[in-house]
Amino acid sequence: MSNRRLPVLCNSELCTGCSACVSACSSQAINMLPDTEGFLRPVIDTEKCVMCLACENSCPVLNIDASEISHDVYACWNKDAEVRKQSSSGGAFSALAEAVINEGGVVFGAAYDDQLRVSYKSIEKIEDIPLLRSSKYVQSDIGNAYKEVKRHLEQGRQVLFVGTPCYVNGLHAFLKKDYDRLVCCDFVCHGVPSPLLWSKYLEWLTQKIGFRPVGFNFRDKRKGWKDSIRVFLQENGKEYVITGNLDSYCICFYKSVCLRESCYRCQALLHRTSDITIGDFWGIGLRIPFPKTEVPMGISLLDVHTSKGAVLGNKAQMYLEKIQRTYSEAVLYNSPISVAAKRPSYRDMFYKDLERTAFDSVVNKYCNIGRKQSVVNFIRQYMPAWFMIYIRNLMQK
C-alpha cells in the first residue's frame, strides 16, 4: 500500500477537456469544473480518490495511440436537397446517421439544450437527426456519453459517435478495446471556444437584438455554402440574420484568439483514432475539375480511415452522391485537417479582459477587421444570394 500515489493527469496546456478521466473513475473522485476562461478541466477530490490510477490510464494525451491511418477520400453531397440545404456542407453526417439508425443503431453527437448550451445527446430516430446536424463553434459538455456508448455496445447495438478528434480519442482511451459495432467519426476541427465566451456572447447579443435567441445556426446557406450566414431564431419564429464575417463571436473564432490552450498544440491531429473524418471540401474544383453546379450548395469531405468506416460509408451511399478524390487535394485548402491553429500573442490577455470588461469592448480591442475586409463583408451581407454565387463562379473560371 505504501507505493500507492495520487494520479497525475496531463498538464493544463495539453488537457482537451475530453472527460475520459472522469468517466473512468469508479469512485467519482473527479469533477469537470470551469477554469477562469470557462473551459472545463478535471479536478481530483483527494478524499474520494482510491489511487487506482484508472484516470491516468484513460487519458488520451498521456496514452497516445501512435498508429498511422489511411486516407480514402471522397467529395460527396446528400441526395436529399432539403437535408443538404440544412447541413453545414454537403450533408455527409446526416447520411451516416440515417444509415446507422435504419439498422437499429444509436447516434451520439453535440446538441443545443433549451438555454443554447451545447452538450452530448444520443438519438435513435430519423426525425431527431437535425438536433445533431450543423456546426457548433463552442466546446460541448461530454457528460456521461462515454459510459452510455459503452452500455449500448455491450447490449450489442451499433453506435455512431461523432465529435472532435480529441473527444474521439478520449472515447477510445476510456473503452480500452475496439468494438466491431462502434464507428467513430471526427470532423475537421479549427478548435473550440469556451462555454463562458459563448454565454457572454449570448447575453450581449440579447441586448443588441432585443430578444434572447431560442435557436441558432452558425452555417445557414441561403446565400450559398461559401458565404454562409448566422441566423438567430426567436420564439415567434422571426429571425435575425447577420453574415459570419460581421458577427463578433465568429471574428474571435476565425482569428483563433478564443480557443482552448490545447487546440494550439493539438495532439489528436497527428494521432486520429477515428474511422471517418468529415468536413467541408473547401477548394473543390479549383485545381481538379469538378461539377460546378454542385458546389454552391456545399460539398462534404469524407475521409475514410478504416474498414469499419468503409462499410458504413458504403451503407450511406444510398443517401449520398460520392466522387473519389485525393488526400492532397483535400488538405490543399483545408489546413485544419493536419495543422493546429496558430496561437495569437494576445490570446491570454483576451480572456483576462473578458473577465473584467464588456464583451463588445473586448471584441473591438482584439478582433478589429481592416477597411478592405469591412467593405467585402458589407457586400456579402447585403448582396442577393444569386449575385454572390455568380461572382464565386466567375472567380473560379
mmCIF file of C-alpha atoms in Angstrom:
data_model
loop_
_atom_site.group_PDB
_atom_site.id
_atom_site.type_symbol
_atom_site.label_atom_id
_atom_site.label_comp_id
_atom_site.label_asym_id
_atom_site.label_seq_id
_atom_site.Cartn_x
_atom_site.Cartn_y
_atom_site.Cartn_z
ATOM 1 C CA MET A 1 0.000 0.000 0.000
ATOM 2 C CA SER A 2 2.941 2.350 0.613
ATOM 3 C CA ASN A 3 3.645 2.501 -3.120
ATOM 4 C CA ARG A 4 0.223 3.877 -3.953
ATOM 5 C CA ARG A 5 0.025 7.505 -5.056
ATOM 6 C CA LEU A 6 -2.416 10.101 -6.232
ATOM 7 C CA PRO A 7 -2.888 10.236 -10.002
ATOM 8 C CA VAL A 8 -1.122 12.851 -12.111
ATOM 9 C CA LEU A 9 -3.212 13.971 -15.064
ATOM 10 C CA CYS A 10 -1.898 15.763 -18.148
ATOM 11 C CA ASN A 11 -0.949 19.418 -17.713
ATOM 12 C CA SER A 12 -3.392 22.221 -18.393
ATOM 13 C CA GLU A 13 -1.757 23.209 -21.677
ATOM 14 C CA LEU A 14 -2.454 19.805 -23.211
ATOM 15 C CA CYS A 15 -5.736 18.909 -21.482
ATOM 16 C CA THR A 16 -8.533 18.800 -24.054
ATOM 17 C CA GLY A 17 -11.405 18.551 -21.584
ATOM 18 C CA CYS A 18 -12.491 15.242 -23.126
ATOM 19 C CA SER A 19 -13.592 13.882 -19.694
ATOM 20 C CA ALA A 20 -12.215 10.378 -20.277
ATOM 21 C CA CYS A 21 -10.619 10.509 -16.825
ATOM 22 C CA VAL A 22 -13.967 11.369 -15.218
ATOM 23 C CA SER A 23 -15.748 8.509 -16.992
ATOM 24 C CA ALA A 24 -13.018 6.056 -15.942
ATOM 25 C CA CYS A 25 -13.162 6.962 -12.237
ATOM 26 C CA SER A 26 -15.295 4.387 -10.400
ATOM 27 C CA SER A 27 -15.148 6.300 -7.123
ATOM 28 C CA GLN A 28 -16.484 9.545 -8.626
ATOM 29 C CA ALA A 29 -13.437 11.391 -7.354
ATOM 30 C CA ILE A 30 -13.038 13.654 -10.406
ATOM 31 C CA ASN A 31 -15.266 16.544 -11.432
ATOM 32 C CA MET A 32 -15.100 18.706 -14.541
ATOM 33 C CA LEU A 33 -15.053 22.303 -13.301
ATOM 34 C CA PRO A 34 -14.692 25.545 -15.291
ATOM 35 C CA ASP A 35 -11.406 27.421 -15.082
ATOM 36 C CA THR A 36 -11.173 31.226 -15.211
ATOM 37 C CA GLU A 37 -11.588 31.122 -19.018
ATOM 38 C CA GLY A 38 -14.678 28.929 -18.818
ATOM 39 C CA PHE A 39 -13.108 25.701 -20.101
ATOM 40 C CA LEU A 40 -13.941 22.524 -18.173
ATOM 41 C CA ARG A 41 -10.964 20.822 -16.528
ATOM 42 C CA PRO A 42 -10.702 17.725 -14.306
ATOM 43 C CA VAL A 43 -10.289 18.347 -10.573
ATOM 44 C CA ILE A 44 -9.457 15.411 -8.275
ATOM 45 C CA ASP A 45 -11.121 15.092 -4.890
ATOM 46 C CA THR A 46 -8.272 13.568 -2.898
ATOM 47 C CA GLU A 47 -10.665 12.482 -0.124
ATOM 48 C CA LYS A 48 -12.563 10.218 -2.520
ATOM 49 C CA CYS A 49 -9.616 9.079 -4.641
ATOM 50 C CA VAL A 50 -8.680 5.402 -4.120
ATOM 51 C CA MET A 51 -5.436 5.825 -6.104
ATOM 52 C CA CYS A 52 -6.316 3.158 -8.678
ATOM 53 C CA LEU A 53 -4.870 5.387 -11.465
ATOM 54 C CA ALA A 54 -7.711 4.469 -13.835
ATOM 55 C CA CYS A 55 -7.945 8.155 -14.761
ATOM 56 C CA GLU A 56 -4.265 8.344 -15.682
ATOM 57 C CA ASN A 57 -4.549 5.213 -17.784
ATOM 58 C CA SER A 58 -7.595 6.605 -19.608
ATOM 59 C CA CYS A 59 -6.116 9.973 -20.568
ATOM 60 C CA PRO A 60 -5.644 10.055 -24.371
ATOM 61 C CA VAL A 61 -2.895 12.675 -24.033
ATOM 62 C CA LEU A 62 -0.844 10.516 -21.645
ATOM 63 C CA ASN A 63 -1.567 7.343 -23.627
ATOM 64 C CA ILE A 64 -1.198 8.353 -27.274
ATOM 65 C CA ASP A 65 -2.180 5.891 -29.979
ATOM 66 C CA ALA A 66 0.623 6.424 -32.492
ATOM 67 C CA SER A 67 -0.696 4.067 -35.180
ATOM 68 C CA GLU A 68 -0.889 5.510 -38.695
ATOM 69 C CA ILE A 69 -4.177 5.856 -40.560
ATOM 70 C CA SER A 70 -5.055 5.537 -44.228
ATOM 71 C CA HIS A 71 -6.922 8.077 -46.353
ATOM 72 C CA ASP A 72 -9.636 7.062 -48.811
ATOM 73 C CA VAL A 73 -11.073 10.431 -49.775
ATOM 74 C CA TYR A 74 -14.396 11.346 -51.389
ATOM 75 C CA ALA A 75 -16.270 14.518 -52.252
ATOM 76 C CA CYS A 76 -19.936 13.899 -51.568
ATOM 77 C CA TRP A 77 -23.327 15.515 -51.111
ATOM 78 C CA ASN A 78 -26.702 14.355 -49.827
ATOM 79 C CA LYS A 79 -29.245 13.265 -52.437
ATOM 80 C CA ASP A 80 -31.997 14.938 -50.413
ATOM 81 C CA ALA A 81 -31.847 18.615 -51.400
ATOM 82 C CA GLU A 82 -33.565 19.772 -48.202
ATOM 83 C CA VAL A 83 -31.143 17.856 -45.954
ATOM 84 C CA ARG A 84 -28.242 19.308 -47.915
ATOM 85 C CA LYS A 85 -29.651 22.799 -47.556
ATOM 86 C CA GLN A 86 -29.921 22.448 -43.787
ATOM 87 C CA SER A 87 -26.405 20.982 -43.410
ATOM 88 C CA SER A 88 -23.159 22.885 -42.888
ATOM 89 C CA SER A 89 -21.541 21.434 -46.005
ATOM 90 C CA GLY A 90 -22.917 18.592 -48.134
ATOM 91 C CA GLY A 91 -24.900 16.576 -45.598
ATOM 92 C CA ALA A 92 -22.488 13.667 -45.086
ATOM 93 C CA PHE A 93 -23.219 13.387 -41.368
ATOM 94 C CA SER A 94 -26.960 13.030 -41.961
ATOM 95 C CA ALA A 95 -26.356 10.186 -44.407
ATOM 96 C CA LEU A 96 -24.086 8.330 -41.963
ATOM 97 C CA ALA A 97 -26.546 8.833 -39.113
ATOM 98 C CA GLU A 98 -29.506 7.671 -41.200
ATOM 99 C CA ALA A 99 -27.669 4.511 -42.243
ATOM 100 C CA VAL A 100 -26.955 3.635 -38.591
ATOM 101 C CA ILE A 101 -30.437 4.439 -37.266
ATOM 102 C CA ASN A 102 -32.154 2.462 -40.049
ATOM 103 C CA GLU A 103 -30.313 -0.630 -38.788
ATOM 104 C CA GLY A 104 -31.483 -0.085 -35.204
ATOM 105 C CA GLY A 105 -28.366 1.773 -34.071
ATOM 106 C CA VAL A 106 -27.838 4.859 -31.934
ATOM 107 C CA VAL A 107 -26.000 8.088 -32.807
ATOM 108 C CA PHE A 108 -24.137 10.348 -30.358
ATOM 109 C CA GLY A 109 -23.341 13.978 -31.096
ATOM 110 C CA ALA A 110 -23.461 17.560 -29.818
ATOM 111 C CA ALA A 111 -26.789 19.375 -29.494
ATOM 112 C CA TYR A 112 -28.187 22.617 -28.059
ATOM 113 C CA ASP A 113 -30.353 22.477 -24.950
ATOM 114 C CA ASP A 114 -33.174 24.903 -24.122
ATOM 115 C CA GLN A 115 -30.636 27.525 -22.966
ATOM 116 C CA LEU A 116 -28.460 27.066 -26.087
ATOM 117 C CA ARG A 117 -25.770 25.296 -24.075
ATOM 118 C CA VAL A 118 -24.010 22.579 -26.056
ATOM 119 C CA SER A 119 -23.807 19.066 -24.646
ATOM 120 C CA TYR A 120 -23.806 15.476 -25.869
ATOM 121 C CA LYS A 121 -27.019 13.697 -26.773
ATOM 122 C CA SER A 122 -27.957 10.325 -28.246
ATOM 123 C CA ILE A 123 -30.665 9.845 -30.865
ATOM 124 C CA GLU A 124 -32.407 6.761 -32.256
ATOM 125 C CA LYS A 125 -34.956 8.287 -34.654
ATOM 126 C CA ILE A 126 -34.503 9.730 -38.148
ATOM 127 C CA GLU A 127 -36.570 12.799 -37.244
ATOM 128 C CA ASP A 128 -34.078 13.662 -34.481
ATOM 129 C CA ILE A 129 -31.046 13.900 -36.789
ATOM 130 C CA PRO A 130 -31.485 17.719 -37.178
ATOM 131 C CA LEU A 131 -30.723 18.066 -33.441
ATOM 132 C CA LEU A 132 -27.142 16.932 -34.070
ATOM 133 C CA ARG A 133 -26.775 18.453 -37.524
ATOM 134 C CA SER A 134 -24.799 21.659 -38.302
ATOM 135 C CA SER A 135 -21.652 23.202 -36.824
ATOM 136 C CA LYS A 136 -21.498 24.417 -33.231
ATOM 137 C CA TYR A 137 -18.481 26.644 -32.539
ATOM 138 C CA VAL A 138 -18.190 26.056 -28.799
ATOM 139 C CA GLN A 139 -16.779 23.225 -26.692
ATOM 140 C CA SER A 140 -19.508 20.765 -25.746
ATOM 141 C CA ASP A 141 -20.016 19.036 -22.399
ATOM 142 C CA ILE A 142 -19.490 15.290 -22.917
ATOM 143 C CA GLY A 143 -21.330 14.385 -19.707
ATOM 144 C CA ASN A 144 -21.928 10.628 -19.415
ATOM 145 C CA ALA A 145 -21.768 9.991 -23.165
ATOM 146 C CA TYR A 146 -18.759 7.650 -22.990
ATOM 147 C CA LYS A 147 -20.480 5.428 -20.432
ATOM 148 C CA GLU A 148 -23.684 5.447 -22.477
ATOM 149 C CA VAL A 149 -21.745 4.450 -25.607
ATOM 150 C CA LYS A 150 -20.228 1.511 -23.714
ATOM 151 C CA ARG A 151 -23.627 0.451 -22.374
ATOM 152 C CA HIS A 152 -25.155 0.328 -25.862
ATOM 153 C CA LEU A 153 -22.159 -1.549 -27.259
ATOM 154 C CA GLU A 154 -22.343 -4.172 -24.525
ATOM 155 C CA GLN A 155 -26.021 -4.623 -25.404
ATOM 156 C CA GLY A 156 -24.918 -5.475 -28.937
ATOM 157 C CA ARG A 157 -26.158 -2.290 -30.592
ATOM 158 C CA GLN A 158 -24.419 -0.403 -33.348
ATOM 159 C CA VAL A 159 -23.150 3.029 -32.293
ATOM 160 C CA LEU A 160 -22.014 6.034 -34.323
ATOM 161 C CA PHE A 161 -20.082 8.526 -32.195
ATOM 162 C CA VAL A 162 -19.412 11.929 -33.781
ATOM 163 C CA GLY A 163 -17.127 14.518 -32.190
ATOM 164 C CA THR A 164 -13.899 16.461 -32.268
ATOM 165 C CA PRO A 165 -10.731 14.398 -32.822
ATOM 166 C CA CYS A 166 -9.812 14.764 -29.129
ATOM 167 C CA TYR A 167 -13.251 13.548 -27.986
ATOM 168 C CA VAL A 168 -13.000 10.503 -30.266
ATOM 169 C CA ASN A 169 -9.545 9.794 -28.826
ATOM 170 C CA GLY A 170 -10.996 10.224 -25.358
ATOM 171 C CA LEU A 171 -13.711 7.646 -26.063
ATOM 172 C CA HIS A 172 -11.189 5.094 -27.310
ATOM 173 C CA ALA A 173 -8.911 5.711 -24.299
ATOM 174 C CA PHE A 174 -11.879 5.159 -21.986
ATOM 175 C CA LEU A 175 -13.119 1.980 -23.713
ATOM 176 C CA LYS A 176 -9.628 0.431 -23.939
ATOM 177 C CA LYS A 177 -10.798 -2.062 -26.571
ATOM 178 C CA ASP A 178 -12.109 -1.994 -30.117
ATOM 179 C CA TYR A 179 -15.774 -2.799 -30.663
ATOM 180 C CA ASP A 180 -16.863 -4.110 -34.049
ATOM 181 C CA ARG A 181 -20.176 -2.272 -33.774
ATOM 182 C CA LEU A 182 -18.643 1.103 -32.913
ATOM 183 C CA VAL A 183 -17.888 3.600 -35.685
ATOM 184 C CA CYS A 184 -16.236 6.870 -34.669
ATOM 185 C CA CYS A 185 -16.479 9.911 -36.888
ATOM 186 C CA ASP A 186 -14.479 13.041 -36.132
ATOM 187 C CA PHE A 187 -14.512 16.248 -38.157
ATOM 188 C CA VAL A 188 -12.074 18.821 -39.439
ATOM 189 C CA CYS A 189 -11.667 20.980 -36.341
ATOM 190 C CA HIS A 190 -10.312 24.530 -36.144
ATOM 191 C CA GLY A 191 -10.509 24.488 -32.343
ATOM 192 C CA VAL A 192 -13.075 25.130 -29.599
ATOM 193 C CA PRO A 193 -14.007 28.412 -27.853
ATOM 194 C CA SER A 194 -15.052 28.320 -24.215
ATOM 195 C CA PRO A 195 -18.659 27.971 -22.985
ATOM 196 C CA LEU A 196 -18.049 31.129 -20.912
ATOM 197 C CA LEU A 197 -17.329 33.164 -24.044
ATOM 198 C CA TRP A 198 -20.430 31.690 -25.697
ATOM 199 C CA SER A 199 -22.553 32.617 -22.652
ATOM 200 C CA LYS A 200 -21.236 36.208 -22.568
ATOM 201 C CA TYR A 201 -21.841 36.497 -26.296
ATOM 202 C CA LEU A 202 -25.469 35.383 -25.928
ATOM 203 C CA GLU A 203 -26.004 37.939 -23.145
ATOM 204 C CA TRP A 204 -24.517 40.705 -25.298
ATOM 205 C CA LEU A 205 -26.473 39.574 -28.354
ATOM 206 C CA THR A 206 -29.744 39.545 -26.419
ATOM 207 C CA GLN A 207 -29.253 43.196 -25.520
ATOM 208 C CA LYS A 208 -28.246 44.093 -29.064
ATOM 209 C CA ILE A 209 -31.115 42.478 -30.979
ATOM 210 C CA GLY A 210 -33.802 42.832 -28.302
ATOM 211 C CA PHE A 211 -34.623 39.158 -27.747
ATOM 212 C CA ARG A 212 -32.878 36.060 -26.439
ATOM 213 C CA PRO A 213 -32.406 33.554 -29.278
ATOM 214 C CA VAL A 214 -34.103 30.177 -28.867
ATOM 215 C CA GLY A 215 -32.353 28.762 -31.917
ATOM 216 C CA PHE A 216 -29.029 29.367 -33.611
ATOM 217 C CA ASN A 217 -27.418 28.346 -36.891
ATOM 218 C CA PHE A 218 -23.732 29.091 -37.462
ATOM 219 C CA ARG A 219 -23.827 27.914 -41.068
ATOM 220 C CA ASP A 220 -27.092 28.896 -42.786
ATOM 221 C CA LYS A 221 -26.589 28.568 -46.562
ATOM 222 C CA ARG A 222 -29.322 30.762 -48.011
ATOM 223 C CA LYS A 223 -26.542 32.817 -49.631
ATOM 224 C CA GLY A 224 -24.593 29.746 -50.609
ATOM 225 C CA TRP A 225 -22.080 27.432 -48.998
ATOM 226 C CA LYS A 226 -19.062 29.782 -49.026
ATOM 227 C CA ASP A 227 -20.987 32.825 -47.850
ATOM 228 C CA SER A 228 -22.861 31.155 -45.009
ATOM 229 C CA ILE A 229 -24.619 33.430 -42.541
ATOM 230 C CA ARG A 230 -25.673 33.296 -38.895
ATOM 231 C CA VAL A 231 -29.371 33.005 -38.105
ATOM 232 C CA PHE A 232 -30.795 33.669 -34.638
ATOM 233 C CA LEU A 233 -34.339 32.441 -34.073
ATOM 234 C CA GLN A 234 -36.805 33.953 -31.617
ATOM 235 C CA GLU A 235 -39.837 32.285 -30.056
ATOM 236 C CA ASN A 236 -42.349 33.803 -32.509
ATOM 237 C CA GLY A 237 -40.429 32.266 -35.413
ATOM 238 C CA LYS A 238 -38.872 35.516 -36.613
ATOM 239 C CA GLU A 239 -35.201 35.595 -37.489
ATOM 240 C CA TYR A 240 -32.250 37.904 -37.005
ATOM 241 C CA VAL A 241 -29.641 37.391 -39.718
ATOM 242 C CA ILE A 242 -26.022 38.509 -39.967
ATOM 243 C CA THR A 243 -23.066 37.319 -42.007
ATOM 244 C CA GLY A 244 -20.393 35.354 -40.170
ATOM 245 C CA ASN A 245 -17.732 37.883 -41.134
ATOM 246 C CA LEU A 246 -19.608 40.628 -39.305
ATOM 247 C CA ASP A 247 -20.517 38.576 -36.257
ATOM 248 C CA SER A 248 -18.346 39.350 -33.223
ATOM 249 C CA TYR A 249 -18.232 35.799 -31.912
ATOM 250 C CA CYS A 250 -17.188 34.393 -35.270
ATOM 251 C CA ILE A 251 -14.495 37.031 -35.706
ATOM 252 C CA CYS A 252 -12.978 35.789 -32.437
ATOM 253 C CA PHE A 253 -13.221 32.218 -33.687
ATOM 254 C CA TYR A 254 -11.715 32.869 -37.127
ATOM 255 C CA LYS A 255 -8.832 34.807 -35.587
ATOM 256 C CA SER A 256 -8.177 31.842 -33.237
ATOM 257 C CA VAL A 257 -7.997 34.160 -30.232
ATOM 258 C CA CYS A 258 -10.605 32.320 -28.146
ATOM 259 C CA LEU A 259 -9.583 28.673 -28.489
ATOM 260 C CA ARG A 260 -8.710 26.216 -25.742
ATOM 261 C CA GLU A 261 -4.969 26.172 -24.987
ATOM 262 C CA SER A 262 -4.594 22.565 -26.170
ATOM 263 C CA CYS A 263 -6.048 23.481 -29.570
ATOM 264 C CA TYR A 264 -2.852 25.350 -30.480
ATOM 265 C CA ARG A 265 -0.792 22.187 -29.975
ATOM 266 C CA CYS A 266 -3.410 19.590 -30.850
ATOM 267 C CA GLN A 267 -2.177 16.028 -30.349
ATOM 268 C CA ALA A 268 -5.271 14.497 -31.917
ATOM 269 C CA LEU A 269 -4.494 15.888 -35.390
ATOM 270 C CA LEU A 270 -1.340 13.778 -35.501
ATOM 271 C CA HIS A 271 -2.934 10.747 -33.841
ATOM 272 C CA ARG A 272 -6.512 10.391 -35.065
ATOM 273 C CA THR A 273 -8.281 7.241 -33.907
ATOM 274 C CA SER A 274 -11.478 7.816 -35.889
ATOM 275 C CA ASP A 275 -12.862 5.554 -38.603
ATOM 276 C CA ILE A 276 -14.060 8.505 -40.697
ATOM 277 C CA THR A 277 -13.292 12.212 -40.861
ATOM 278 C CA ILE A 278 -15.888 14.589 -42.314
ATOM 279 C CA GLY A 279 -15.809 18.301 -43.080
ATOM 280 C CA ASP A 280 -16.139 20.926 -45.794
ATOM 281 C CA PHE A 281 -14.313 20.136 -49.011
ATOM 282 C CA TRP A 282 -13.012 23.677 -49.397
ATOM 283 C CA GLY A 283 -11.341 24.425 -52.730
ATOM 284 C CA ILE A 284 -13.093 21.598 -54.544
ATOM 285 C CA GLY A 285 -12.817 22.139 -58.298
ATOM 286 C CA LEU A 286 -10.177 24.879 -58.151
ATOM 287 C CA ARG A 287 -7.296 22.601 -59.187
ATOM 288 C CA ILE A 288 -9.003 19.416 -60.385
ATOM 289 C CA PRO A 289 -12.250 19.562 -62.449
ATOM 290 C CA PHE A 290 -15.468 19.061 -60.515
ATOM 291 C CA PRO A 291 -19.157 19.645 -61.422
ATOM 292 C CA LYS A 292 -19.507 23.386 -60.758
ATOM 293 C CA THR A 293 -23.280 23.216 -60.476
ATOM 294 C CA GLU A 294 -22.937 21.201 -57.274
ATOM 295 C CA VAL A 295 -20.513 23.498 -55.450
ATOM 296 C CA PRO A 296 -22.786 26.432 -54.402
ATOM 297 C CA MET A 297 -24.899 24.313 -52.044
ATOM 298 C CA GLY A 298 -21.951 22.646 -50.307
ATOM 299 C CA ILE A 299 -19.673 19.660 -50.753
ATOM 300 C CA SER A 300 -18.677 17.357 -47.904
ATOM 301 C CA LEU A 301 -15.265 15.844 -47.426
ATOM 302 C CA LEU A 302 -15.452 12.154 -46.497
ATOM 303 C CA ASP A 303 -12.074 10.733 -45.466
ATOM 304 C CA VAL A 304 -12.318 7.014 -44.659
ATOM 305 C CA HIS A 305 -9.571 5.547 -42.454
ATOM 306 C CA THR A 306 -10.643 2.007 -41.554
ATOM 307 C CA SER A 307 -12.588 -0.970 -42.862
ATOM 308 C CA LYS A 308 -15.416 -0.172 -40.406
ATOM 309 C CA GLY A 309 -15.551 3.345 -41.822
ATOM 310 C CA ALA A 310 -15.638 1.955 -45.357
ATOM 311 C CA VAL A 311 -18.540 -0.357 -44.523
ATOM 312 C CA LEU A 312 -20.604 2.488 -43.073
ATOM 313 C CA GLY A 313 -19.624 4.755 -45.982
ATOM 314 C CA ASN A 314 -20.926 2.157 -48.417
ATOM 315 C CA LYS A 315 -24.191 1.820 -46.493
ATOM 316 C CA ALA A 316 -24.605 5.605 -46.522
ATOM 317 C CA GLN A 317 -24.076 5.691 -50.273
ATOM 318 C CA MET A 318 -27.793 5.154 -50.855
ATOM 319 C CA TYR A 319 -28.226 8.674 -49.409
ATOM 320 C CA LEU A 320 -25.075 10.228 -50.920
ATOM 321 C CA GLU A 321 -23.539 11.132 -54.243
ATOM 322 C CA LYS A 322 -19.812 10.327 -53.973
ATOM 323 C CA ILE A 323 -16.832 11.118 -56.191
ATOM 324 C CA GLN A 324 -13.365 9.780 -55.387
ATOM 325 C CA ARG A 325 -10.733 12.470 -54.795
ATOM 326 C CA THR A 326 -7.218 12.611 -53.345
ATOM 327 C CA TYR A 327 -5.969 13.431 -49.848
ATOM 328 C CA SER A 328 -3.549 16.010 -51.268
ATOM 329 C CA GLU A 329 -6.491 17.908 -52.779
ATOM 330 C CA ALA A 330 -8.421 17.683 -49.507
ATOM 331 C CA VAL A 331 -5.663 19.340 -47.450
ATOM 332 C CA LEU A 332 -4.747 21.946 -50.077
ATOM 333 C CA TYR A 333 -7.381 24.485 -48.928
ATOM 334 C CA ASN A 334 -8.189 22.858 -45.590
ATOM 335 C CA SER A 335 -5.150 23.181 -43.342
ATOM 336 C CA PRO A 336 -7.012 22.306 -40.074
ATOM 337 C CA ILE A 337 -7.046 18.695 -41.255
ATOM 338 C CA SER A 338 -3.394 18.408 -40.313
ATOM 339 C CA VAL A 339 -2.232 21.750 -38.854
ATOM 340 C CA ALA A 340 -3.235 23.222 -35.483
ATOM 341 C CA ALA A 341 -4.461 26.818 -35.217
ATOM 342 C CA LYS A 342 -1.776 29.461 -34.727
ATOM 343 C CA ARG A 343 -1.794 30.948 -31.243
ATOM 344 C CA PRO A 344 -2.124 34.770 -31.214
ATOM 345 C CA SER A 345 0.343 36.504 -28.890
ATOM 346 C CA TYR A 346 -2.529 38.371 -27.193
ATOM 347 C CA ARG A 347 -4.629 35.257 -26.575
ATOM 348 C CA ASP A 348 -4.199 35.251 -22.747
ATOM 349 C CA MET A 349 -4.958 38.976 -22.469
ATOM 350 C CA PHE A 350 -8.147 38.406 -24.449
ATOM 351 C CA TYR A 351 -9.528 36.069 -21.782
ATOM 352 C CA LYS A 352 -8.231 38.206 -18.899
ATOM 353 C CA ASP A 353 -10.023 41.235 -20.325
ATOM 354 C CA LEU A 354 -13.138 39.120 -20.856
ATOM 355 C CA GLU A 355 -13.285 38.607 -17.060
ATOM 356 C CA ARG A 356 -13.437 42.330 -16.314
ATOM 357 C CA THR A 357 -14.668 44.046 -19.489
ATOM 358 C CA ALA A 358 -17.857 44.063 -21.548
ATOM 359 C CA PHE A 359 -17.979 41.568 -24.413
ATOM 360 C CA ASP A 360 -18.164 44.167 -27.206
ATOM 361 C CA SER A 361 -15.228 46.125 -25.790
ATOM 362 C CA VAL A 362 -13.057 43.007 -25.777
ATOM 363 C CA VAL A 363 -14.038 42.182 -29.350
ATOM 364 C CA ASN A 364 -13.382 45.735 -30.532
ATOM 365 C CA LYS A 365 -9.963 45.662 -28.876
ATOM 366 C CA TYR A 366 -8.720 42.328 -30.170
ATOM 367 C CA CYS A 367 -10.767 41.468 -33.242
ATOM 368 C CA ASN A 368 -10.997 44.592 -35.338
ATOM 369 C CA ILE A 369 -11.016 43.991 -39.091
ATOM 370 C CA GLY A 370 -9.497 46.267 -41.717
ATOM 371 C CA ARG A 371 -11.339 48.670 -44.016
ATOM 372 C CA LYS A 372 -10.957 46.420 -47.067
ATOM 373 C CA GLN A 373 -12.406 43.418 -45.251
ATOM 374 C CA SER A 374 -15.222 45.578 -43.895
ATOM 375 C CA VAL A 375 -16.223 46.502 -47.460
ATOM 376 C CA VAL A 376 -16.117 42.853 -48.537
ATOM 377 C CA ASN A 377 -18.212 41.860 -45.527
ATOM 378 C CA PHE A 378 -20.744 44.615 -46.262
ATOM 379 C CA ILE A 379 -21.155 43.304 -49.822
ATOM 380 C CA ARG A 380 -21.597 39.759 -48.554
ATOM 381 C CA GLN A 381 -24.196 40.933 -46.068
ATOM 382 C CA TYR A 382 -26.440 42.850 -48.444
ATOM 383 C CA MET A 383 -25.929 41.419 -51.946
ATOM 384 C CA PRO A 384 -28.526 38.863 -53.146
ATOM 385 C CA ALA A 385 -27.560 35.198 -52.939
ATOM 386 C CA TRP A 386 -27.681 34.707 -56.718
ATOM 387 C CA PHE A 387 -25.210 37.569 -57.190
ATOM 388 C CA MET A 388 -22.720 36.146 -54.671
ATOM 389 C CA ILE A 389 -22.912 32.702 -56.277
ATOM 390 C CA TYR A 390 -22.407 34.277 -59.731
ATOM 391 C CA ILE A 391 -19.297 36.147 -58.529
ATOM 392 C CA ARG A 392 -17.923 32.968 -56.934
ATOM 393 C CA ASN A 393 -18.383 31.001 -60.161
ATOM 394 C CA LEU A 394 -16.841 33.825 -62.185
ATOM 395 C CA MET A 395 -13.769 33.903 -59.928
ATOM 396 C CA GLN A 396 -13.347 30.124 -60.221
ATOM 397 C CA LYS A 397 -13.422 30.312 -64.007
#
